[in-house]
mmCIF file of C-alpha atoms and ligand atoms in Angstrom:
data_model
loop_
_atom_site.group_PDB
_atom_site.id
_atom_site.type_symbol
_atom_site.label_atom_id
_atom_site.label_comp_id
_atom_site.label_asym_id
_atom_site.label_seq_id
_atom_site.Cartn_x
_atom_site.Cartn_y
_atom_site.Cartn_z
ATOM 1 C CA MET A 1 6.309 170.222 -57.021
ATOM 2 C CA ARG A 2 6.406 173.998 -56.427
ATOM 3 C CA ILE A 3 2.963 175.516 -56.178
ATOM 4 C CA ASP A 4 3.555 178.032 -58.999
ATOM 5 C CA LYS A 5 4.463 175.119 -61.308
ATOM 6 C CA PHE A 6 1.437 173.152 -60.066
ATOM 7 C CA ILE A 7 -0.812 176.111 -60.982
ATOM 8 C CA CYS A 8 0.727 176.293 -64.473
ATOM 9 C CA LYS A 9 0.173 172.553 -64.958
ATOM 10 C CA SER A 10 -3.477 172.916 -63.929
ATOM 11 C CA THR A 11 -4.524 176.167 -65.639
ATOM 12 C CA GLU A 12 -3.721 178.363 -68.621
ATOM 13 C CA LEU A 13 -1.788 180.756 -66.366
ATOM 14 C CA THR A 14 1.877 181.500 -67.027
ATOM 15 C CA ARG A 15 4.437 181.221 -64.210
ATOM 16 C CA ASN A 16 4.308 185.012 -63.654
ATOM 17 C CA GLU A 17 0.508 185.047 -63.598
ATOM 18 C CA ALA A 18 0.555 182.148 -61.114
ATOM 19 C CA LYS A 19 2.889 184.155 -58.873
ATOM 20 C CA LYS A 20 0.467 187.109 -59.044
ATOM 21 C CA VAL A 21 -2.585 185.075 -57.968
ATOM 22 C CA LEU A 22 -0.492 183.654 -55.134
ATOM 23 C CA LYS A 23 0.645 187.099 -54.039
ATOM 24 C CA ILE A 24 -2.894 188.492 -53.825
ATOM 25 C CA GLY A 25 -3.947 185.564 -51.608
ATOM 26 C CA ASP A 26 -6.337 183.802 -54.021
ATOM 27 C CA VAL A 27 -4.680 180.394 -53.637
ATOM 28 C CA LYS A 28 -5.365 177.940 -50.836
ATOM 29 C CA VAL A 29 -3.724 174.600 -50.044
ATOM 30 C CA ASN A 30 -5.960 172.380 -47.897
ATOM 31 C CA GLY A 31 -8.001 175.491 -47.068
ATOM 32 C CA GLU A 32 -5.026 177.634 -45.952
ATOM 33 C CA VAL A 33 -3.915 180.687 -47.965
ATOM 34 C CA VAL A 34 -0.458 180.186 -49.459
ATOM 35 C CA LYS A 35 1.467 183.131 -50.933
ATOM 36 C CA ASN A 36 4.965 181.743 -51.328
ATOM 37 C CA ALA A 37 5.511 180.498 -54.903
ATOM 38 C CA ALA A 38 8.201 178.065 -53.711
ATOM 39 C CA THR A 39 5.816 176.158 -51.416
ATOM 40 C CA GLN A 40 5.888 172.445 -52.205
ATOM 41 C CA VAL A 41 2.592 170.681 -52.901
ATOM 42 C CA HIS A 42 1.948 166.966 -53.168
ATOM 43 C CA GLU A 43 -0.640 164.841 -54.981
ATOM 44 C CA ASN A 44 -2.817 164.456 -51.901
ATOM 45 C CA ASN A 45 -3.053 168.237 -51.287
ATOM 46 C CA THR A 46 -6.193 170.109 -52.369
ATOM 47 C CA VAL A 47 -5.256 173.316 -54.139
ATOM 48 C CA ASP A 48 -7.861 175.905 -55.138
ATOM 49 C CA ILE A 49 -7.963 179.362 -56.697
ATOM 50 C CA ASP A 50 -11.002 181.312 -55.499
ATOM 51 C CA GLY A 51 -12.656 178.037 -54.507
ATOM 52 C CA GLN A 52 -12.015 176.341 -57.881
ATOM 53 C CA ILE A 53 -10.149 173.094 -57.221
ATOM 54 C CA LEU A 54 -7.166 172.509 -59.509
ATOM 55 C CA THR A 55 -6.328 169.221 -61.198
ATOM 56 C CA PRO A 56 -2.941 169.106 -62.932
ATOM 57 C CA ARG A 57 -2.833 168.054 -66.581
ATOM 58 C CA THR A 58 -1.421 164.580 -67.106
ATOM 59 C CA SER A 59 2.080 164.456 -68.577
ATOM 60 C CA ARG A 60 2.515 164.746 -72.313
ATOM 61 C CA TYR A 61 4.761 162.538 -74.449
ATOM 62 C CA ILE A 62 5.246 163.716 -78.018
ATOM 63 C CA MET A 63 7.490 163.049 -80.996
ATOM 64 C CA VAL A 64 8.397 165.590 -83.667
ATOM 65 C CA HIS A 65 10.046 165.243 -87.069
ATOM 66 C CA LYS A 66 12.636 168.007 -86.830
ATOM 67 C CA PRO A 67 13.311 169.957 -90.039
ATOM 68 C CA LEU A 68 16.688 171.474 -90.983
ATOM 69 C CA ASP A 69 17.462 174.935 -89.587
ATOM 70 C CA THR A 70 15.416 174.536 -86.416
ATOM 71 C CA ILE A 71 16.841 174.249 -82.918
ATOM 72 C CA CYS A 72 16.264 172.035 -79.914
ATOM 73 C CA SER A 73 15.871 174.865 -77.429
ATOM 74 C CA ASN A 74 13.034 176.360 -75.374
ATOM 75 C CA ILE A 75 13.632 179.750 -76.967
ATOM 76 C CA ASP A 76 13.859 180.876 -80.578
ATOM 77 C CA GLU A 77 17.325 182.068 -81.497
ATOM 78 C CA VAL A 78 18.857 182.466 -84.978
ATOM 79 C CA TYR A 79 16.615 179.547 -85.949
ATOM 80 C CA PRO A 80 13.128 178.789 -84.581
ATOM 81 C CA SER A 81 12.679 176.244 -81.800
ATOM 82 C CA ILE A 82 11.133 172.905 -82.811
ATOM 83 C CA LEU A 83 8.525 173.559 -80.098
ATOM 84 C CA ASN A 84 6.858 175.938 -82.596
ATOM 85 C CA TYR A 85 5.847 172.834 -84.556
ATOM 86 C CA VAL A 86 4.083 171.177 -81.597
ATOM 87 C CA GLU A 87 0.500 172.430 -81.687
ATOM 88 C CA VAL A 88 -0.487 171.841 -78.053
ATOM 89 C CA ASP A 89 -1.244 174.228 -75.182
ATOM 90 C CA LYS A 90 1.863 175.654 -73.577
ATOM 91 C CA ALA A 91 4.213 173.821 -75.939
ATOM 92 C CA PHE A 92 7.134 175.874 -74.631
ATOM 93 C CA ASP A 93 6.658 174.269 -71.179
ATOM 94 C CA LEU A 94 7.776 170.958 -72.708
ATOM 95 C CA HIS A 95 11.432 169.981 -72.657
ATOM 96 C CA ILE A 96 13.503 168.163 -75.248
ATOM 97 C CA ALA A 97 14.735 164.649 -74.451
ATOM 98 C CA GLY A 98 17.992 164.608 -76.405
ATOM 99 C CA ARG A 99 18.916 167.497 -78.648
ATOM 100 C CA LEU A 100 19.782 167.498 -82.334
ATOM 101 C CA ASP A 101 21.991 170.075 -84.050
ATOM 102 C CA ALA A 102 20.406 172.745 -86.260
ATOM 103 C CA ASP A 103 21.680 170.924 -89.366
ATOM 104 C CA THR A 104 20.379 167.509 -88.207
ATOM 105 C CA THR A 105 16.883 166.275 -89.067
ATOM 106 C CA GLY A 106 14.779 163.498 -87.595
ATOM 107 C CA LEU A 107 13.207 162.191 -84.448
ATOM 108 C CA VAL A 108 12.976 164.381 -81.350
ATOM 109 C CA ILE A 109 10.963 163.477 -78.251
ATOM 110 C CA VAL A 110 9.472 166.229 -76.083
ATOM 111 C CA THR A 111 7.699 165.875 -72.760
ATOM 112 C CA ASP A 112 6.983 167.553 -69.447
ATOM 113 C CA ASP A 113 7.862 164.433 -67.443
ATOM 114 C CA GLY A 114 11.436 164.954 -66.263
ATOM 115 C CA ARG A 115 11.740 161.614 -64.507
ATOM 116 C CA TRP A 116 10.692 159.801 -67.693
ATOM 117 C CA SER A 117 12.987 161.764 -70.029
ATOM 118 C CA HIS A 118 15.927 160.988 -67.728
ATOM 119 C CA ASN A 119 15.655 157.377 -68.959
ATOM 120 C CA ILE A 120 16.226 158.580 -72.515
ATOM 121 C CA ILE A 121 18.973 161.100 -71.832
ATOM 122 C CA SER A 122 21.093 159.593 -69.066
ATOM 123 C CA PRO A 123 24.159 157.737 -70.433
ATOM 124 C CA ASN A 124 23.760 155.202 -67.597
ATOM 125 C CA LYS A 125 20.407 154.077 -69.041
ATOM 126 C CA GLU A 126 22.076 153.219 -72.382
ATOM 127 C CA CYS A 127 19.020 154.075 -74.480
ATOM 128 C CA PRO A 128 19.883 153.305 -78.142
ATOM 129 C CA LYS A 129 19.537 156.055 -80.744
ATOM 130 C CA THR A 130 19.935 155.276 -84.430
ATOM 131 C CA TYR A 131 21.206 157.821 -86.943
ATOM 132 C CA ARG A 132 21.378 157.662 -90.730
ATOM 133 C CA VAL A 133 24.648 159.294 -91.681
ATOM 134 C CA TRP A 134 25.904 160.545 -95.048
ATOM 135 C CA LEU A 135 29.674 160.815 -95.312
ATOM 136 C CA ARG A 136 32.102 162.878 -97.362
ATOM 137 C CA ASN A 137 34.459 159.911 -97.954
ATOM 138 C CA PRO A 138 33.731 156.227 -98.580
ATOM 139 C CA ILE A 139 33.711 154.225 -95.352
ATOM 140 C CA ASP A 140 36.076 151.324 -94.780
ATOM 141 C CA LYS A 141 34.683 148.102 -93.266
ATOM 142 C CA SER A 142 37.273 148.396 -90.470
ATOM 143 C CA ALA A 143 35.109 151.217 -89.024
ATOM 144 C CA ILE A 144 32.584 148.582 -87.846
ATOM 145 C CA GLU A 145 35.155 147.115 -85.439
ATOM 146 C CA ARG A 146 36.526 150.515 -84.419
ATOM 147 C CA PHE A 147 33.095 151.765 -83.392
ATOM 148 C CA LYS A 148 32.343 148.446 -81.663
ATOM 149 C CA VAL A 149 35.422 148.917 -79.477
ATOM 150 C CA GLY A 150 34.795 152.664 -79.023
ATOM 151 C CA VAL A 151 36.690 155.628 -80.450
ATOM 152 C CA GLN A 152 38.598 158.436 -78.800
ATOM 153 C CA LEU A 153 36.787 161.753 -79.200
ATOM 154 C CA GLN A 154 38.890 164.871 -79.175
ATOM 155 C CA GLY A 155 38.923 166.472 -75.731
ATOM 156 C CA GLU A 156 37.285 163.503 -73.934
ATOM 157 C CA ASP A 157 38.743 161.030 -71.458
ATOM 158 C CA GLY A 158 38.442 157.401 -72.509
ATOM 159 C CA LEU A 159 36.688 155.793 -75.436
ATOM 160 C CA THR A 160 33.055 156.169 -76.440
ATOM 161 C CA LYS A 161 30.689 153.349 -75.504
ATOM 162 C CA PRO A 162 30.358 150.713 -78.262
ATOM 163 C CA GLY A 163 28.520 151.881 -81.381
ATOM 164 C CA LEU A 164 26.837 149.596 -83.887
ATOM 165 C CA LEU A 165 27.698 150.520 -87.474
ATOM 166 C CA GLU A 166 25.826 149.174 -90.480
ATOM 167 C CA ILE A 167 27.152 150.085 -93.909
ATOM 168 C CA ILE A 168 24.323 150.797 -96.369
ATOM 169 C CA GLU A 169 26.426 152.217 -99.184
ATOM 170 C CA GLU A 170 29.973 153.542 -99.475
ATOM 171 C CA GLN A 171 28.955 156.946 -98.142
ATOM 172 C CA GLU A 172 25.762 156.096 -96.245
ATOM 173 C CA VAL A 173 25.619 154.232 -92.924
ATOM 174 C CA LEU A 174 23.398 153.612 -89.916
ATOM 175 C CA LEU A 175 24.994 154.195 -86.526
ATOM 176 C CA THR A 176 23.394 153.216 -83.214
ATOM 177 C CA ILE A 177 24.857 154.714 -80.047
ATOM 178 C CA THR A 178 23.741 154.838 -76.420
ATOM 179 C CA GLU A 179 25.387 158.115 -75.374
ATOM 180 C CA GLY A 180 24.580 161.685 -76.336
ATOM 181 C CA LYS A 181 27.795 163.662 -76.033
ATOM 182 C CA TYR A 182 27.973 167.065 -77.715
ATOM 183 C CA HIS A 183 28.085 166.528 -81.520
ATOM 184 C CA GLN A 184 28.825 162.882 -80.796
ATOM 185 C CA VAL A 185 28.116 161.361 -84.206
ATOM 186 C CA LYS A 186 30.039 164.044 -86.094
ATOM 187 C CA ARG A 187 32.965 163.689 -83.696
ATOM 188 C CA MET A 188 32.961 159.881 -83.965
ATOM 189 C CA PHE A 189 33.384 160.044 -87.727
ATOM 190 C CA ALA A 190 35.977 162.807 -87.383
ATOM 191 C CA ALA A 191 37.871 160.456 -85.034
ATOM 192 C CA ILE A 192 38.231 157.937 -87.861
ATOM 193 C CA GLY A 193 39.212 160.581 -90.432
ATOM 194 C CA ASN A 194 35.846 161.037 -92.160
ATOM 195 C CA LYS A 195 33.274 163.843 -92.179
ATOM 196 C CA VAL A 196 29.514 163.826 -91.687
ATOM 197 C CA VAL A 197 27.750 165.737 -94.470
ATOM 198 C CA GLY A 198 24.187 164.778 -93.534
ATOM 199 C CA LEU A 199 22.633 163.463 -90.329
ATOM 200 C CA HIS A 200 19.149 162.195 -89.549
ATOM 201 C CA ARG A 201 17.889 160.457 -86.374
ATOM 202 C CA GLU A 202 15.607 157.527 -87.216
ATOM 203 C CA SER A 203 14.822 156.022 -83.831
ATOM 204 C CA ILE A 204 15.126 156.332 -80.060
ATOM 205 C CA GLY A 205 14.584 153.027 -78.252
ATOM 206 C CA ILE A 206 11.477 151.468 -79.814
ATOM 207 C CA VAL A 207 10.198 154.814 -81.110
ATOM 208 C CA GLU A 208 10.675 155.080 -84.866
ATOM 209 C CA LEU A 209 10.187 158.176 -86.965
ATOM 210 C CA ALA A 210 8.803 155.960 -89.771
ATOM 211 C CA ASP A 211 6.561 157.986 -92.091
ATOM 212 C CA LEU A 212 5.788 160.958 -89.831
ATOM 213 C CA PRO A 213 6.104 163.874 -92.295
ATOM 214 C CA LEU A 214 8.778 166.533 -91.839
ATOM 215 C CA GLY A 215 7.667 169.216 -89.360
ATOM 216 C CA GLU A 216 4.769 167.092 -88.067
ATOM 217 C CA TRP A 217 4.246 165.734 -84.526
ATOM 218 C CA ARG A 218 2.190 163.059 -82.792
ATOM 219 C CA TYR A 219 1.583 161.793 -79.264
ATOM 220 C CA LEU A 220 3.535 158.653 -78.375
ATOM 221 C CA THR A 221 1.453 155.504 -77.920
ATOM 222 C CA GLU A 222 1.040 153.964 -74.468
ATOM 223 C CA GLY A 223 3.475 151.179 -75.434
ATOM 224 C CA GLU A 224 6.094 153.707 -76.545
ATOM 225 C CA VAL A 225 5.718 155.673 -73.320
ATOM 226 C CA ASP A 226 5.924 152.527 -71.181
ATOM 227 C CA PHE A 227 9.141 151.419 -72.907
ATOM 228 C CA PHE A 228 11.064 154.245 -71.224
ATOM 229 C CA LYS A 229 9.549 153.828 -67.743
HETATM 230 N N1 URA B 1 25.381 163.758 -83.017
HETATM 231 C C1 URA B 1 25.701 164.873 -83.676
HETATM 232 O O1 URA B 1 26.855 165.095 -84.016
HETATM 233 N N2 URA B 1 24.710 165.745 -83.942
HETATM 234 C C2 URA B 1 23.427 165.531 -83.628
HETATM 235 O O2 URA B 1 22.572 166.361 -83.935
HETATM 236 C C3 URA B 1 23.110 164.357 -82.949
HETATM 237 C C4 URA B 1 24.099 163.473 -82.649
#
């Protein structure tokens, strides 16, 4: 890891502040002054600022119940970032493992462990995500087979990976998919001539939103974290 990032993970300093303490020569790695912010440090290195040895914070694994009109981004834009809801130190240093659209609600996982979140995001890992979907038009049972085979999304090569469709009511379904293409769920229903009018993510792998209130967050349990390792 770069030393400026290591300092951020071990202190309350921002990236710019870390660069400043490096520049003035306050930081040592194994007793040698290091000024270059891009210097790589490893777990077995001893890093200190003015003699104070740094220990990086352990990684954080958090779930949030995303409200409508919030965005999965590390900056606020037209709508506020969901990271505003996560009341931990340096929440904006976390990243989002699988985005939801501004008009989608439900389960979002945030972490600062990039290797771990890769197992959620990468299509090769085939991590299942289940969405509750409300539709403009009644769904035909034939959609179950069409999604099982895969559908052709506009502008994409080849079919989607198989999706598992469960019909709850004429205009309400559960869809489980293992990919996360841009607007995938909305585009899958568009591909079969329907339209999504409401979308809510209920689970990612074994992690279920369950009764976590809207706008609230909690740390994942050890078992939930281990599932994605
Ligand atoms: N698919 C979509 O179309 N939107 C989302 O927010 C998530 C999946």
